[in-house]
Short mmCIF file of C-alpha atoms in Angstrom, two decimals:
data_model
loop_
_atom_site.label_atom_id
_atom_site.label_comp_id
_atom_site.label_asym_id
_atom_site.label_seq_id
_atom_site.Cartn_x
_atom_site.Cartn_y
_atom_site.Cartn_z
CA MET A 1 -17.36 25.56 26.54
CA THR A 2 -19.61 27.83 24.48
CA GLY A 3 -19.59 28.36 20.75
CA GLN A 4 -18.60 32.02 21.24
CA GLU A 5 -15.29 31.29 22.98
CA THR A 6 -12.14 31.73 20.94
CA LEU A 7 -9.67 28.92 21.49
CA PRO A 8 -5.92 29.53 21.36
CA TYR A 9 -4.28 27.63 18.52
CA HIS A 10 -1.86 25.75 20.78
CA TYR A 11 -4.83 24.22 22.62
CA VAL A 12 -6.22 22.85 19.36
CA ALA A 13 -2.74 21.82 18.21
CA GLN A 14 -2.54 19.28 21.03
CA ASP A 15 -5.67 17.50 19.82
CA ILE A 16 -4.45 17.68 16.21
CA ASN A 17 -1.20 15.97 17.19
CA HIS A 18 -3.15 13.33 19.12
CA TRP A 19 -5.35 12.80 16.06
CA TYR A 20 -2.28 12.11 13.95
CA VAL A 21 -0.89 9.66 16.52
CA VAL A 22 -4.03 7.50 16.45
CA ILE A 23 -4.10 7.68 12.64
CA LYS A 24 -0.54 6.30 12.58
CA GLN A 25 -1.59 3.60 15.02
CA GLY A 26 -4.53 2.64 12.78
CA ASN A 27 -7.07 3.28 15.54
CA VAL A 28 -10.09 4.03 13.34
CA HIS A 29 -12.64 4.61 16.12
CA LYS A 30 -10.45 7.02 18.06
CA ALA A 31 -9.34 8.80 14.87
CA LYS A 32 -12.96 9.49 13.93
CA GLU A 33 -13.67 10.86 17.40
CA LEU A 34 -10.69 13.17 17.34
CA LYS A 35 -11.46 14.31 13.80
CA LYS A 36 -14.87 15.54 14.92
CA LYS A 37 -13.39 17.19 18.00
CA VAL A 38 -10.69 18.99 16.03
CA GLU A 39 -13.16 20.23 13.42
CA SER A 40 -15.40 21.59 16.17
CA GLU A 41 -12.50 23.28 17.95
CA PHE A 42 -11.12 24.73 14.73
CA ALA A 43 -14.43 26.49 14.08
CA ASN A 44 -13.93 28.42 17.36
CA MET A 45 -10.17 28.88 17.10
CA GLU A 46 -8.22 32.05 16.57
CA LYS A 47 -7.00 32.36 12.99
CA ASN A 48 -3.77 30.49 12.29
CA GLU A 49 -2.67 29.51 8.79
CA ASP A 50 -0.31 26.74 9.98
CA ILE A 51 -3.10 24.94 11.81
CA ALA A 52 -5.53 25.36 8.91
CA VAL A 53 -3.12 23.74 6.46
CA TYR A 54 -2.16 21.02 8.94
CA ILE A 55 -5.81 20.05 9.41
CA GLN A 56 -6.32 19.83 5.64
CA LEU A 57 -3.29 17.57 5.34
CA LEU A 58 -4.46 15.32 8.18
CA GLU A 59 -7.89 15.08 6.57
CA LEU A 60 -6.15 13.58 3.54
CA ARG A 61 -4.10 11.27 5.77
CA HIS A 62 -7.27 10.26 7.65
CA GLN A 63 -9.01 9.33 4.38
CA LEU A 64 -5.97 7.33 3.25
CA MET A 65 -6.06 5.37 6.52
CA LEU A 66 -9.75 4.60 6.06
CA SER A 67 -9.23 3.53 2.45
CA TYR A 68 -7.22 0.55 3.74
CA LEU A 69 -8.84 -0.20 7.09
CA GLU A 70 -12.49 0.76 6.54
CA PRO A 71 -13.00 1.48 2.84
CA ASP A 72 -16.80 1.76 3.02
CA SER A 73 -16.54 4.77 5.34
CA VAL A 74 -14.27 6.81 3.05
CA ASP A 75 -15.78 10.11 1.96
CA SER A 76 -13.58 11.11 -0.95
CA ILE A 77 -9.82 10.81 -1.03
CA GLU A 78 -9.72 12.54 -4.41
CA ASP A 79 -11.61 15.58 -3.07
CA ALA A 80 -9.32 15.80 -0.03
CA TYR A 81 -6.27 15.53 -2.28
CA LYS A 82 -7.45 18.23 -4.69
CA TYR A 83 -8.46 20.52 -1.83
CA VAL A 84 -4.99 20.38 -0.28
CA GLU A 85 -3.39 20.83 -3.69
CA ARG A 86 -5.43 23.99 -4.35
CA SER A 87 -4.89 25.34 -0.85
CA LYS A 88 -1.12 24.97 -0.95
CA ARG A 89 -0.89 27.06 -4.11
CA ASN A 90 -2.56 29.91 -2.24
CA ILE A 91 -0.45 29.74 0.91
CA ALA A 92 1.98 32.57 1.49
CA PRO A 93 5.61 31.33 1.54
CA GLU A 94 6.11 32.34 5.17
CA TYR A 95 3.51 29.76 6.23
CA LEU A 96 5.23 26.88 4.42
CA THR A 97 7.19 25.58 7.38
CA ASP A 98 9.42 22.51 7.26
CA ILE A 99 6.76 20.39 8.97
CA ILE A 100 4.08 21.50 6.48
CA GLU A 101 6.38 20.79 3.53
CA PHE A 102 7.24 17.37 4.94
CA TYR A 103 3.63 16.31 5.48
CA TYR A 104 2.54 17.75 2.14
CA HIS A 105 5.07 15.71 0.17
CA PHE A 106 4.76 12.67 2.41
CA PHE A 107 0.96 12.42 2.25
CA PHE A 108 0.88 13.20 -1.48
CA GLY A 109 3.36 10.38 -1.97
CA MET A 110 1.04 8.08 -0.03
CA TYR A 111 -1.88 9.15 -2.21
CA HIS A 112 -0.03 8.38 -5.44
CA PHE A 113 1.24 5.08 -4.05
CA ARG A 114 -2.39 4.13 -3.46
CA THR A 115 -3.20 4.87 -7.13
CA LYS A 116 -0.09 2.86 -8.18
CA ASP A 117 1.60 5.89 -9.71
CA LEU A 118 4.87 4.67 -8.27
CA VAL A 119 7.21 7.14 -9.95
CA VAL A 120 5.14 10.08 -8.78
CA ALA A 121 4.90 8.62 -5.27
CA LEU A 122 8.67 8.17 -5.04
CA THR A 123 9.25 11.71 -6.31
CA TYR A 124 7.11 13.09 -3.47
CA TYR A 125 8.81 10.82 -0.91
CA ARG A 126 12.21 12.05 -2.04
CA GLU A 127 11.10 15.64 -1.52
CA ALA A 128 9.66 14.78 1.90
CA GLU A 129 12.94 13.17 2.97
CA LYS A 130 14.72 16.49 2.46
CA TYR A 131 12.67 17.91 5.33
CA LEU A 132 12.74 14.86 7.59
CA ASP A 133 15.91 15.78 9.48
CA LEU A 134 14.94 19.46 9.62
CA ILE A 135 11.89 18.76 11.74
CA ASN A 136 12.37 19.40 15.44
CA ASP A 137 10.34 16.39 16.49
CA LYS A 138 11.02 14.04 19.39
CA ASP A 139 8.46 11.54 18.09
CA GLU A 140 10.55 8.96 16.27
CA THR A 141 7.43 7.26 14.93
CA ASN A 142 7.13 9.99 12.29
CA LYS A 143 10.43 8.78 10.88
CA ALA A 144 9.41 5.15 11.29
CA GLU A 145 6.17 5.66 9.37
CA PHE A 146 8.04 7.49 6.63
CA TYR A 147 10.68 4.75 6.39
CA PHE A 148 7.96 2.11 6.14
CA LYS A 149 6.08 3.92 3.37
CA VAL A 150 9.28 4.37 1.38
CA SER A 151 10.05 0.68 1.84
CA GLU A 152 6.67 -0.12 0.29
CA VAL A 153 7.21 1.87 -2.90
CA TYR A 154 10.74 0.48 -3.32
CA TYR A 155 9.32 -3.00 -2.80
CA TYR A 156 6.82 -2.53 -5.63
CA MET A 157 9.63 -1.23 -7.82
CA LYS A 158 11.71 -4.31 -6.90
CA GLU A 159 14.51 -2.17 -5.51
CA THR A 160 15.13 -4.87 -2.92
CA HIS A 161 18.17 -3.42 -1.18
CA PHE A 162 16.52 -0.04 -0.58
CA SER A 163 13.23 -1.61 0.47
CA MET A 164 14.85 -3.95 2.99
CA ASN A 165 16.92 -1.13 4.44
CA TYR A 166 13.96 1.20 5.00
CA ALA A 167 11.73 -1.58 6.35
CA GLN A 168 14.34 -2.65 8.89
CA ARG A 169 14.91 0.96 9.98
CA ALA A 170 11.17 1.38 10.51
CA TYR A 171 10.89 -1.91 12.40
CA SER A 172 13.74 -1.02 14.76
CA ILE A 173 11.90 2.16 15.79
CA PHE A 174 8.42 0.63 16.06
CA LYS A 175 9.58 -2.21 18.30
CA GLU A 176 10.85 0.29 20.88
CA GLN A 177 7.45 2.01 21.25
CA LYS A 178 5.65 0.75 24.36
CA ASP A 179 3.00 2.04 26.75
CA ASN A 180 3.42 2.42 30.51
CA ASP A 181 2.59 -1.26 31.02
CA GLY A 182 5.27 -2.37 28.58
CA ASN A 183 2.81 -3.29 25.79
CA LEU A 184 3.75 -2.61 22.19
CA THR A 185 1.92 0.42 20.79
CA TYR A 186 2.84 -0.16 17.16
CA GLY A 187 2.30 -3.90 16.85
CA LYS A 188 0.35 -3.47 13.62
CA GLN A 189 3.17 -1.56 12.02
CA MET A 190 5.69 -4.19 13.10
CA VAL A 191 3.61 -6.86 11.33
CA GLN A 192 3.45 -4.70 8.20
CA CYS A 193 7.22 -4.26 8.22
CA GLN A 194 7.57 -8.05 8.34
CA PHE A 195 5.27 -8.30 5.33
CA VAL A 196 7.62 -6.09 3.32
CA ILE A 197 10.70 -7.97 4.53
CA SER A 198 9.06 -11.28 3.56
CA GLY A 199 8.21 -9.89 0.14
CA ASN A 200 11.77 -8.82 -0.43
CA TRP A 201 13.04 -12.30 0.45
CA LEU A 202 10.62 -13.61 -2.18
CA ASP A 203 12.14 -11.26 -4.74
CA LYS A 204 15.56 -12.61 -3.85
CA MET A 205 14.09 -16.08 -4.50
CA CYS A 206 14.78 -17.11 -0.90
CA TYR A 207 11.37 -18.70 -0.54
CA GLU A 208 11.89 -20.54 2.75
CA GLU A 209 13.20 -17.37 4.38
CA ALA A 210 10.21 -15.46 3.02
CA LEU A 211 7.84 -18.10 4.38
CA HIS A 212 9.52 -17.86 7.79
CA HIS A 213 8.89 -14.10 8.01
CA ALA A 214 5.36 -14.39 6.62
CA THR A 215 4.52 -17.05 9.22
CA LYS A 216 6.04 -14.94 12.01
CA ALA A 217 3.90 -12.00 10.85
CA TYR A 218 0.84 -14.27 10.98
CA GLU A 219 1.62 -15.32 14.55
CA ASP A 220 2.16 -11.71 15.63
CA ALA A 221 -1.06 -10.58 13.92
CA LYS A 222 -2.98 -13.24 15.87
CA LYS A 223 -1.48 -11.97 19.13
CA ILE A 224 -2.78 -8.43 18.55
CA LYS A 225 -6.07 -9.82 17.18
CA GLU A 226 -6.16 -7.71 14.02
CA ASN A 227 -8.34 -9.55 11.51
CA HIS A 228 -7.30 -7.58 8.45
CA LEU A 229 -3.63 -8.26 9.26
CA ILE A 230 -4.39 -11.94 9.83
CA GLY A 231 -6.03 -11.96 6.40
CA SER A 232 -3.02 -10.27 4.85
CA ALA A 233 -0.69 -12.73 6.58
CA HIS A 234 -2.63 -15.63 5.05
CA PHE A 235 -2.27 -13.89 1.70
CA ASN A 236 1.50 -13.53 2.04
CA ILE A 237 1.89 -17.15 3.14
CA GLY A 238 -0.15 -18.12 0.07
CA ILE A 239 2.25 -16.15 -2.13
CA CYS A 240 5.19 -18.07 -0.62
CA TYR A 241 3.58 -21.45 -1.24
CA ASN A 242 2.64 -20.39 -4.76
CA GLN A 243 6.29 -19.64 -5.49
CA LEU A 244 7.23 -23.01 -3.98
CA GLU A 245 4.66 -24.58 -6.37
CA GLU A 246 2.76 -26.03 -3.42
CA LEU A 247 -0.53 -25.00 -4.99
CA ASP A 248 -2.90 -26.76 -2.57
CA LYS A 249 -1.36 -24.92 0.38
CA ALA A 250 -1.37 -21.67 -1.59
CA GLU A 251 -5.06 -22.14 -2.40
CA TYR A 252 -5.89 -22.76 1.28
CA HIS A 253 -4.25 -19.55 2.44
CA PHE A 254 -5.65 -17.42 -0.41
CA GLN A 255 -9.12 -18.76 0.43
CA ARG A 256 -8.66 -17.90 4.12
CA SER A 257 -7.43 -14.44 3.17
CA TYR A 258 -10.40 -13.86 0.90
CA ASP A 259 -12.89 -15.08 3.50
CA ILE A 260 -11.48 -12.70 6.15
CA HIS A 261 -11.26 -9.64 3.90
CA ARG A 262 -14.67 -10.30 2.36
CA GLN A 263 -16.33 -10.12 5.80
CA ARG A 264 -15.35 -6.46 6.10
CA SER A 265 -15.40 -5.64 2.38
CA HIS A 266 -11.74 -4.78 2.77
CA ILE A 267 -9.91 -3.49 -0.29
CA TYR A 268 -7.51 -6.45 -0.14
CA GLU A 269 -10.29 -8.89 -0.93
CA SER A 270 -9.65 -7.99 -4.60
CA LYS A 271 -6.03 -9.15 -4.37
CA ALA A 272 -7.00 -12.32 -2.54
CA ILE A 273 -9.66 -13.43 -5.01
CA PHE A 274 -7.43 -12.72 -8.01
CA ASN A 275 -4.66 -14.90 -6.61
CA LEU A 276 -7.14 -17.58 -5.61
CA ALA A 277 -8.51 -17.61 -9.17
CA TYR A 278 -4.98 -17.67 -10.58
CA VAL A 279 -4.01 -20.71 -8.51
CA LYS A 280 -7.23 -22.48 -9.52
CA ALA A 281 -6.38 -21.76 -13.15
CA LYS A 282 -2.86 -23.14 -12.72
CA LYS A 283 -4.44 -26.30 -11.25
CA ASN A 284 -6.63 -26.46 -14.39
CA GLU A 285 -9.83 -26.25 -12.34
CA LEU A 286 -11.42 -24.03 -14.97
CA LYS A 287 -15.05 -24.18 -13.81
CA GLU A 288 -14.07 -22.83 -10.40
CA THR A 289 -11.68 -20.39 -12.11
CA GLU A 290 -14.47 -18.88 -14.19
CA ALA A 291 -16.72 -18.44 -11.16
CA LEU A 292 -13.93 -16.76 -9.23
CA TYR A 293 -13.05 -14.59 -12.23
CA ASN A 294 -16.61 -13.27 -12.48
CA GLU A 295 -16.83 -12.71 -8.74
CA GLY A 296 -13.39 -11.09 -8.68
CA LEU A 297 -14.34 -8.65 -11.43
CA LEU A 298 -17.36 -7.52 -9.43
CA VAL A 299 -15.27 -7.14 -6.28
CA ALA A 300 -12.52 -5.19 -8.06
CA LYS A 301 -15.04 -2.85 -9.69
CA ARG A 302 -16.74 -2.26 -6.33
CA HIS A 303 -13.39 -1.19 -4.89
CA ASN A 304 -12.42 0.62 -8.09
CA ASN A 305 -9.23 -1.46 -8.03
CA LYS A 306 -7.91 -0.89 -11.54
CA GLU A 307 -4.81 -2.99 -10.95
CA ILE A 308 -6.85 -6.13 -10.18
CA ILE A 309 -9.29 -5.42 -13.01
CA GLU A 310 -6.32 -5.48 -15.38
CA LYS A 311 -4.68 -8.51 -13.77
CA LEU A 312 -7.90 -10.48 -14.12
CA LYS A 313 -7.44 -10.09 -17.88
CA LEU A 314 -4.50 -12.46 -17.57
CA ILE A 315 -6.83 -15.18 -16.32
CA LYS A 316 -9.46 -14.43 -18.92
CA GLY A 317 -7.05 -14.24 -21.84
CA LEU A 318 -4.95 -17.26 -20.87
CA TYR A 319 -7.40 -19.71 -19.36
CA LEU A 320 -11.01 -18.77 -20.17
CA SER A 321 -11.34 -17.16 -23.60
CA TYR A 322 -7.75 -17.74 -24.76
CA ASP A 323 -7.28 -14.32 -26.33
CA LEU A 324 -3.75 -12.98 -26.18
CA ASN A 325 -4.93 -9.48 -27.09
CA VAL A 326 -6.74 -9.39 -23.75
CA VAL A 327 -3.50 -10.45 -22.07
CA ARG A 328 -1.61 -7.69 -23.90
CA GLU A 329 -4.04 -5.12 -22.47
CA ALA A 330 -2.90 -6.08 -18.98
CA PHE A 331 0.75 -5.65 -19.95
CA LYS A 332 0.03 -2.22 -21.40
CA PHE A 333 -1.38 -1.23 -18.01
CA PHE A 334 1.77 -2.52 -16.28
CA ASP A 335 3.92 -0.51 -18.69
CA ASP A 336 1.86 2.68 -18.32
CA LYS A 337 2.08 2.44 -14.53
CA ASN A 338 5.81 1.54 -14.52
CA MET A 339 4.91 -1.76 -12.85
CA TYR A 340 7.96 -3.48 -14.27
CA ALA A 341 8.15 -6.12 -11.54
CA ASP A 342 4.64 -7.34 -12.30
CA MET A 343 5.40 -7.11 -16.00
CA GLU A 344 8.46 -9.34 -15.61
CA GLU A 345 6.80 -11.90 -13.32
CA TYR A 346 3.68 -12.38 -15.41
CA ALA A 347 5.49 -12.18 -18.76
CA VAL A 348 7.67 -15.14 -17.74
CA ALA A 349 4.58 -17.06 -16.59
CA VAL A 350 2.75 -16.33 -19.85
CA ALA A 351 5.77 -17.20 -21.96
CA GLU A 352 6.28 -20.54 -20.19
CA LEU A 353 2.61 -21.41 -20.61
CA LEU A 354 2.74 -20.60 -24.33
CA ASN A 355 6.00 -22.49 -24.73
CA ASN A 356 4.40 -25.58 -23.19
CA LYS A 357 1.63 -25.23 -25.78
CA LYS A 358 4.30 -25.15 -28.53
CA GLU A 359 3.26 -21.63 -29.50
CA VAL A 360 6.84 -20.52 -29.85
CA ASN A 361 6.40 -17.16 -31.61
CA ASP A 362 3.99 -15.82 -28.99
CA ALA A 363 6.18 -17.24 -26.22
CA VAL A 364 9.18 -15.33 -27.59
CA GLU A 365 7.16 -12.10 -27.55
CA PHE A 366 6.48 -12.42 -23.84
CA TYR A 367 10.01 -13.56 -23.03
CA ARG A 368 11.16 -10.34 -24.69
CA THR A 369 8.67 -8.39 -22.61
CA ALA A 370 10.12 -9.97 -19.47
CA ILE A 371 13.66 -9.13 -20.56
CA GLU A 372 12.72 -5.51 -21.23
CA ALA A 373 11.03 -5.25 -17.84
CA ARG A 374 14.15 -6.64 -16.18
CA ARG A 375 16.27 -4.08 -18.04
CA GLN A 376 14.04 -1.27 -16.78
CA ILE A 377 14.36 -2.54 -13.21
CA GLN A 378 18.13 -2.92 -13.41
CA ARG A 379 18.63 0.36 -15.22
CA GLY A 380 16.51 2.14 -12.65
CA SER A 381 15.42 4.63 -15.31
CA HIS A 382 11.96 4.82 -13.75
CA LEU A 383 13.56 6.02 -10.52
CA ASP A 384 15.27 8.94 -12.21
CA GLU A 385 12.17 10.44 -13.79
CA LYS A 386 11.14 13.81 -12.44
#
């Protein structure tokens, strides 16, 4: 095929759709191959505004996939986001089809979820859902992926009922997807759904049930031989044991999670090392805590993980320098980002620690912070913002 040939848009559309399928499946190698192929074909394609916008949106989705699975290969998510944002403003209304509107709001929601702007993410997801049933699409995995992403943001907002519902709807679709040999084609996504379900059981304080689902996710991740999912499964099991106050077991699984994610410089290594340091601090192993704190700060800065940078202040302010103003900085971040669940969880932990030290006035301050966070969650006021 020569560079002078003009390709019909429907020919390119087939490869674009295939590109999106492998993105959803988390197949990084194949997604990169198809991205190059589509870009080459688009350069020789007859003009079509729908395809042009679709490619821009998938470029953003591609970068979001890489940010989780292969963060070192990410070009610039922010540039891709801003480019789509500018382009959409210049698109004539007749080109804004239901499918374009759905992907625009869906992918923008994913972008803001990644930056922990949960209210903004949910606002975009709500807009995307308006178009979901309008799309003439036989591929049920589009709905499944959407349901899963919505379950994630509701999980972070501690809207347990909604999160469980969406995660289970996604799981029921993913488990039906098989190739011609009967092998699951969305095994990774099934594991991720189990992660969310396990997390919701934790929020309901059903720790044994949460551990059951986290362990099942670990076993399934081993079957499909996905290291980053195995690392995440270790992390989730560690969370369960931490809640059960079995700190030695929690430390073991956080260490395993960190070791796995560190090998690939995965973005989740920041979360793993923070929790490992936090458990060490709770065990009063302060020399090891300080070393992990310093290492964790470097890791979080390398990944530009602002959430972990702020959470590390809890360890510094409570266990290393004992400066409650540093701790308050972390809570301001939680408040600014509407992270009321984290605010409640850590405020209770801080208050109990201070109470044990007989520092009653400071303990009351953080108990009040926890109560206010709980009120925000129950009121759901953060879900009604526009």
